[in-house]
Amino acid sequence: MDCLEFRRRLGAEPHSRAAELLAHRDRCAACAAAWERAQAFERELHAALEVSVPEGLAERVLLAQATGERRQQTRRRQLAFALAASLLLALGLGGYGWKQLDARSLPALAVAHMPDEIHSLDLVQPIGAPAIVDGFAVRGVSLRGPAPADVTYVHDCPVGPYKTVHLVSRVGGTPVAVLYLPHKQVAKASDFQRDGWHGRIVPLQHGTLVMLTDRGGARPFDAVARHWRAAIDGEGGAQTAQGRAVNKAPGRLAP
Ligand SMILES: [Zn+2]
Ligand SMILES: [Zn+2]
């Protein structure tokens, strides 16, 4: 056995007591030193593995792990609460703020709907009461008052999530686009300006009226709202009594 073979065997089987191995060790000083180092290393390794595990270590490790997980869960929950709280604050503390945010999105939706039917504002020929009544009937709405006179356009239009009746009313030569959103409820009337459009949102009994015009000068929102309130809610018109009767009829859609 030469030195190379001895070192190879020693590395592979440090505990081997094979005769030819011990024979080379006993006549080669360098390999004897290597053998001693290998045995010392093996003894240290064995001693390290022999160290006894402290009493209850396994339980302590498991407990620390479980506690760590609980702390992590608690931190995650605290973070979720903090996020929810700041979201509520951002919305203005609860439902009221949310409703306001929703109402503010109406101008955006209404203005975005205008370009496709922009030419409807240039129509001047009144379409007549039957066409108006039909336009509302498509949305399941019965007019409770007389249809306004100078209506030049009617179409059933989806506007965002709302199934609207899209109309154009002309007052004193000024066209006003009118979107009626059945069942949509807003807290109060509000005016808005957006992308060159002037608008007003008006709550009705069972829906919401959104009026828009891109014309300057006096904006006849008051008159247009009055006309449509009379037609849709039946207020201030000859149909008031009938409107109230329909109002109390069972089975009507809740607002
Ligand atoms: Zn040797
Ligand atoms: Zn439309």
GROMACS .gro file of C-alpha atoms and ligand atoms in nm:
model
  257
    1MET     CA    1   0.000   0.000   0.000
    2ASP     CA    2   0.143   0.337  -0.093
    3CYS     CA    3   0.071   0.671   0.074
    4LEU     CA    4  -0.194   0.773  -0.179
    5GLU     CA    5  -0.392   0.454  -0.128
    6PHE     CA    6  -0.356   0.488   0.252
    7ARG     CA    7  -0.495   0.845   0.253
    8ARG     CA    8  -0.781   0.742   0.026
    9ARG     CA    9  -0.877   0.452   0.257
   10LEU     CA   10  -0.839   0.670   0.567
   11GLY     CA   11  -1.070   0.934   0.421
   12ALA     CA   12  -1.333   0.678   0.326
   13GLU     CA   13  -1.317   0.460   0.641
   14PRO     CA   14  -1.144   0.644   0.929
   15HIS     CA   15  -1.246   0.368   1.172
   16SER     CA   16  -1.101   0.088   0.964
   17ARG     CA   17  -0.849  -0.133   1.141
   18ALA     CA   18  -0.755  -0.332   0.831
   19ALA     CA   19  -0.411  -0.499   0.863
   20GLU     CA   20  -0.255  -0.349   0.548
   21LEU     CA   21  -0.374  -0.003   0.657
   22LEU     CA   22  -0.220  -0.031   1.006
   23ALA     CA   23   0.097  -0.178   0.851
   24HIS     CA   24   0.152   0.128   0.631
   25ARG     CA   25   0.074   0.360   0.924
   26ASP     CA   26   0.337   0.189   1.138
   27ARG     CA   27   0.614   0.236   0.886
   28CYS     CA   28   0.526   0.583   0.743
   29ALA     CA   29   0.555   0.881   0.980
   30ALA     CA   30   0.358   1.119   0.755
   31CYS     CA   31   0.068   0.878   0.723
   32ALA     CA   32   0.083   0.801   1.096
   33ALA     CA   33   0.036   1.174   1.165
   34ALA     CA   34  -0.255   1.186   0.919
   35TRP     CA   35  -0.407   0.882   1.089
   36GLU     CA   36  -0.379   1.053   1.432
   37ARG     CA   37  -0.546   1.368   1.299
   38ALA     CA   38  -0.826   1.163   1.148
   39GLN     CA   39  -0.883   0.974   1.472
   40ALA     CA   40  -0.881   1.298   1.674
   41PHE     CA   41  -1.135   1.451   1.440
   42GLU     CA   42  -1.355   1.144   1.463
   43ARG     CA   43  -1.341   1.156   1.844
   44GLU     CA   44  -1.442   1.523   1.850
   45LEU     CA   45  -1.725   1.457   1.609
   46HIS     CA   46  -1.846   1.168   1.821
   47ALA     CA   47  -1.825   1.378   2.139
   48ALA     CA   48  -2.024   1.657   1.979
   49LEU     CA   49  -2.299   1.416   1.880
   50GLU     CA   50  -2.297   1.271   2.232
   51VAL     CA   51  -2.393   1.604   2.398
   52SER     CA   52  -2.716   1.539   2.584
   53VAL     CA   53  -3.022   1.749   2.487
   54PRO     CA   54  -3.137   1.977   2.774
   55GLU     CA   55  -3.455   1.872   2.951
   56GLY     CA   56  -3.772   2.000   2.774
   57LEU     CA   57  -3.586   2.150   2.476
   58ALA     CA   58  -3.830   2.003   2.223
   59GLU     CA   59  -4.127   2.150   2.410
   60ARG     CA   60  -3.958   2.489   2.436
   61VAL     CA   61  -3.885   2.493   2.060
   62LEU     CA   62  -4.245   2.402   1.978
   63LEU     CA   63  -4.380   2.665   2.220
   64ALA     CA   64  -4.156   2.937   2.074
   65GLN     CA   65  -4.270   2.843   1.725
   66ALA     CA   66  -4.639   2.854   1.820
   67THR     CA   67  -4.598   3.186   2.004
   68GLY     CA   68  -4.414   3.331   1.706
   69GLU     CA   69  -4.696   3.228   1.475
   70ARG     CA   70  -4.956   3.379   1.710
   71ARG     CA   71  -4.760   3.706   1.725
   72GLN     CA   72  -4.740   3.709   1.346
   73GLN     CA   73  -5.116   3.648   1.315
   74THR     CA   74  -5.186   3.925   1.566
   75ARG     CA   75  -4.961   4.164   1.373
   76ARG     CA   76  -5.136   4.073   1.047
   77ARG     CA   77  -5.477   4.129   1.206
   78GLN     CA   78  -5.367   4.465   1.349
   79LEU     CA   79  -5.242   4.566   1.004
   80ALA     CA   80  -5.576   4.466   0.846
   81PHE     CA   81  -5.768   4.669   1.106
   82ALA     CA   82  -5.544   4.969   1.046
   83LEU     CA   83  -5.596   4.947   0.670
   84ALA     CA   84  -5.975   4.916   0.709
   85ALA     CA   85  -5.981   5.210   0.949
   86SER     CA   86  -5.781   5.438   0.720
   87LEU     CA   87  -6.001   5.334   0.426
   88LEU     CA   88  -6.312   5.432   0.624
   89LEU     CA   89  -6.147   5.764   0.714
   90ALA     CA   90  -6.064   5.822   0.348
   91LEU     CA   91  -6.429   5.764   0.260
   92GLY     CA   92  -6.539   6.012   0.525
   93LEU     CA   93  -6.637   5.771   0.804
   94GLY     CA   94  -6.878   5.516   0.674
   95GLY     CA   95  -7.195   5.511   0.468
   96TYR     CA   96  -7.246   5.885   0.426
   97GLY     CA   97  -6.900   5.928   0.275
   98TRP     CA   98  -6.950   5.628   0.051
   99LYS     CA   99  -7.279   5.768  -0.083
  100GLN     CA  100  -7.111   6.102  -0.155
  101LEU     CA  101  -6.829   5.928  -0.340
  102ASP     CA  102  -7.085   5.732  -0.545
  103ALA     CA  103  -7.280   6.049  -0.625
  104ARG     CA  104  -6.962   6.222  -0.742
  105SER     CA  105  -6.903   5.942  -0.988
  106LEU     CA  106  -7.235   6.026  -1.161
  107PRO     CA  107  -7.100   6.340  -1.334
  108ALA     CA  108  -6.807   6.140  -1.467
  109LEU     CA  109  -7.035   5.868  -1.604
  110ALA     CA  110  -7.284   6.116  -1.751
  111VAL     CA  111  -7.019   6.332  -1.921
  112ALA     CA  112  -6.846   6.023  -2.058
  113HIS     CA  113  -7.176   5.920  -2.219
  114MET     CA  114  -7.226   6.248  -2.408
  115PRO     CA  115  -6.984   6.225  -2.705
  116ASP     CA  116  -7.154   5.925  -2.870
  117GLU     CA  117  -7.487   6.108  -2.893
  118ILE     CA  118  -7.358   6.464  -2.917
  119HIS     CA  119  -7.570   6.536  -3.228
  120SER     CA  120  -7.887   6.475  -3.026
  121LEU     CA  121  -7.833   6.822  -2.880
  122ASP     CA  122  -7.877   6.975  -3.227
  123LEU     CA  123  -8.219   6.815  -3.289
  124VAL     CA  124  -8.502   7.069  -3.283
  125GLN     CA  125  -8.810   6.868  -3.388
  126PRO     CA  126  -9.020   6.768  -3.081
  127ILE     CA  127  -9.072   6.392  -3.069
  128GLY     CA  128  -9.416   6.408  -2.903
  129ALA     CA  129  -9.567   6.261  -2.588
  130PRO     CA  130  -9.626   5.900  -2.709
  131ALA     CA  131  -9.257   5.853  -2.795
  132ILE     CA  132  -9.160   5.990  -2.454
  133VAL     CA  133  -9.406   5.759  -2.274
  134ASP     CA  134  -9.268   5.463  -2.471
  135GLY     CA  135  -8.911   5.564  -2.385
  136PHE     CA  136  -8.989   5.543  -2.013
  137ALA     CA  137  -9.198   5.227  -2.052
  138VAL     CA  138  -8.888   5.047  -2.185
  139ARG     CA  139  -8.736   5.106  -1.839
  140GLY     CA  140  -9.054   4.998  -1.662
  141VAL     CA  141  -9.144   5.355  -1.564
  142SER     CA  142  -9.495   5.498  -1.606
  143LEU     CA  143  -9.512   5.876  -1.626
  144ARG     CA  144  -9.742   6.017  -1.358
  145GLY     CA  145  -9.771   6.358  -1.515
  146PRO     CA  146  -9.781   6.520  -1.859
  147ALA     CA  147  -9.473   6.472  -2.075
  148PRO     CA  148  -9.281   6.799  -2.130
  149ALA     CA  149  -9.344   6.970  -2.464
  150ASP     CA  150  -9.003   7.048  -2.615
  151VAL     CA  151  -8.837   6.708  -2.600
  152THR     CA  152  -8.633   6.637  -2.913
  153TYR     CA  153  -8.465   6.305  -2.832
  154VAL     CA  154  -8.529   5.985  -2.637
  155HIS     CA  155  -8.319   5.671  -2.615
  156ASP     CA  156  -8.268   5.391  -2.364
  157CYS     CA  157  -7.900   5.413  -2.278
  158PRO     CA  158  -7.677   5.221  -2.041
  159VAL     CA  159  -7.465   5.474  -1.849
  160GLY     CA  160  -7.211   5.296  -1.633
  161PRO     CA  161  -7.411   5.049  -1.424
  162TYR     CA  162  -7.737   5.242  -1.478
  163LYS     CA  163  -8.012   5.166  -1.728
  164THR     CA  164  -8.117   5.519  -1.811
  165VAL     CA  165  -8.369   5.703  -2.023
  166HIS     CA  166  -8.167   5.956  -2.222
  167LEU     CA  167  -8.364   6.261  -2.336
  168VAL     CA  168  -8.300   6.611  -2.468
  169SER     CA  169  -8.518   6.898  -2.346
  170ARG     CA  170  -8.504   7.238  -2.515
  171VAL     CA  171  -8.585   7.548  -2.314
  172GLY     CA  172  -8.557   7.887  -2.484
  173GLY     CA  173  -8.343   7.732  -2.761
  174THR     CA  174  -8.093   7.580  -2.516
  175PRO     CA  175  -8.066   7.201  -2.538
  176VAL     CA  176  -8.025   7.012  -2.211
  177ALA     CA  177  -7.936   6.644  -2.210
  178VAL     CA  178  -8.139   6.460  -1.946
  179LEU     CA  179  -8.055   6.120  -1.805
  180TYR     CA  180  -8.319   5.958  -1.583
  181LEU     CA  181  -8.183   5.679  -1.362
  182PRO     CA  182  -8.479   5.477  -1.227
  183HIS     CA  183  -8.431   5.348  -0.869
  184LYS     CA  184  -8.106   5.544  -0.826
  185GLN     CA  185  -8.125   5.753  -0.507
  186VAL     CA  186  -7.903   6.050  -0.424
  187ALA     CA  187  -7.914   6.241  -0.095
  188LYS     CA  188  -7.946   6.591  -0.239
  189ALA     CA  189  -7.925   6.803  -0.552
  190SER     CA  190  -7.582   6.916  -0.669
  191ASP     CA  191  -7.430   7.111  -0.957
  192PHE     CA  192  -7.110   7.012  -1.133
  193GLN     CA  193  -6.872   7.126  -1.405
  194ARG     CA  194  -6.664   6.875  -1.592
  195ASP     CA  195  -6.477   6.871  -1.924
  196GLY     CA  196  -6.667   7.172  -2.061
  197TRP     CA  197  -7.005   7.043  -1.942
  198HIS     CA  198  -7.230   7.205  -1.685
  199GLY     CA  199  -7.459   6.972  -1.500
  200ARG     CA  200  -7.703   6.926  -1.218
  201ILE     CA  201  -7.807   6.612  -1.033
  202VAL     CA  202  -8.159   6.617  -0.884
  203PRO     CA  203  -8.317   6.347  -0.668
  204LEU     CA  204  -8.670   6.242  -0.765
  205GLN     CA  205  -8.906   6.015  -0.572
  206HIS     CA  206  -8.789   5.685  -0.721
  207GLY     CA  207  -8.488   5.783  -0.926
  208THR     CA  208  -8.236   6.050  -1.013
  209LEU     CA  209  -8.227   6.313  -1.286
  210VAL     CA  210  -7.892   6.417  -1.434
  211MET     CA  211  -7.901   6.725  -1.660
  212LEU     CA  212  -7.611   6.841  -1.877
  213THR     CA  213  -7.544   7.112  -2.130
  214ASP     CA  214  -7.230   7.231  -2.305
  215ARG     CA  215  -7.392   7.564  -2.405
  216GLY     CA  216  -7.305   7.891  -2.237
  217GLY     CA  217  -7.548   8.154  -2.114
  218ALA     CA  218  -7.835   8.091  -1.876
  219ARG     CA  219  -7.870   7.722  -1.805
  220PRO     CA  220  -8.237   7.629  -1.772
  221PHE     CA  221  -8.183   7.349  -1.520
  222ASP     CA  222  -8.459   7.480  -1.289
  223ALA     CA  223  -8.721   7.469  -1.565
  224VAL     CA  224  -8.607   7.133  -1.705
  225ALA     CA  225  -8.604   6.974  -1.358
  226ARG     CA  226  -8.952   7.114  -1.286
  227HIS     CA  227  -9.090   6.973  -1.612
  228TRP     CA  228  -8.946   6.626  -1.555
  229ARG     CA  229  -9.038   6.617  -1.187
  230ALA     CA  230  -9.397   6.689  -1.288
  231ALA     CA  231  -9.386   6.421  -1.560
  232ILE     CA  232  -9.211   6.147  -1.361
  233ASP     CA  233  -9.326   6.208  -1.002
  234GLY     CA  234  -9.656   6.372  -1.097
  235GLU     CA  235  -9.590   6.663  -0.861
  236GLY     CA  236  -9.746   6.998  -0.929
  237GLY     CA  237  -9.945   6.864  -1.225
  238ALA     CA  238 -10.302   6.759  -1.289
  239GLN     CA  239 -10.191   6.397  -1.241
  240THR     CA  240 -10.093   6.441  -0.876
  241ALA     CA  241 -10.388   6.246  -0.738
  242GLN     CA  242 -10.332   5.963  -0.983
  243GLY     CA  243  -9.962   5.967  -0.903
  244ARG     CA  244 -10.031   5.923  -0.532
  245ALA     CA  245 -10.270   5.637  -0.606
  246VAL     CA  246 -10.002   5.459  -0.812
  247ASN     CA  247  -9.754   5.534  -0.537
  248LYS     CA  248  -9.956   5.333  -0.286
  249ALA     CA  249 -10.022   5.045  -0.526
  250PRO     CA  250  -9.879   4.718  -0.395
  251GLY     CA  251  -9.607   4.542  -0.585
  252ARG     CA  252  -9.427   4.845  -0.719
  253LEU     CA  253  -9.050   4.825  -0.723
  254ALA     CA  254  -8.888   4.952  -0.408
  255PRO     CA  255  -8.663   5.254  -0.463
  256ZN      ZN  256   0.253   0.689   0.383
  257ZN      ZN  257  -7.756   5.804  -2.454
   0.00000   0.00000   0.00000
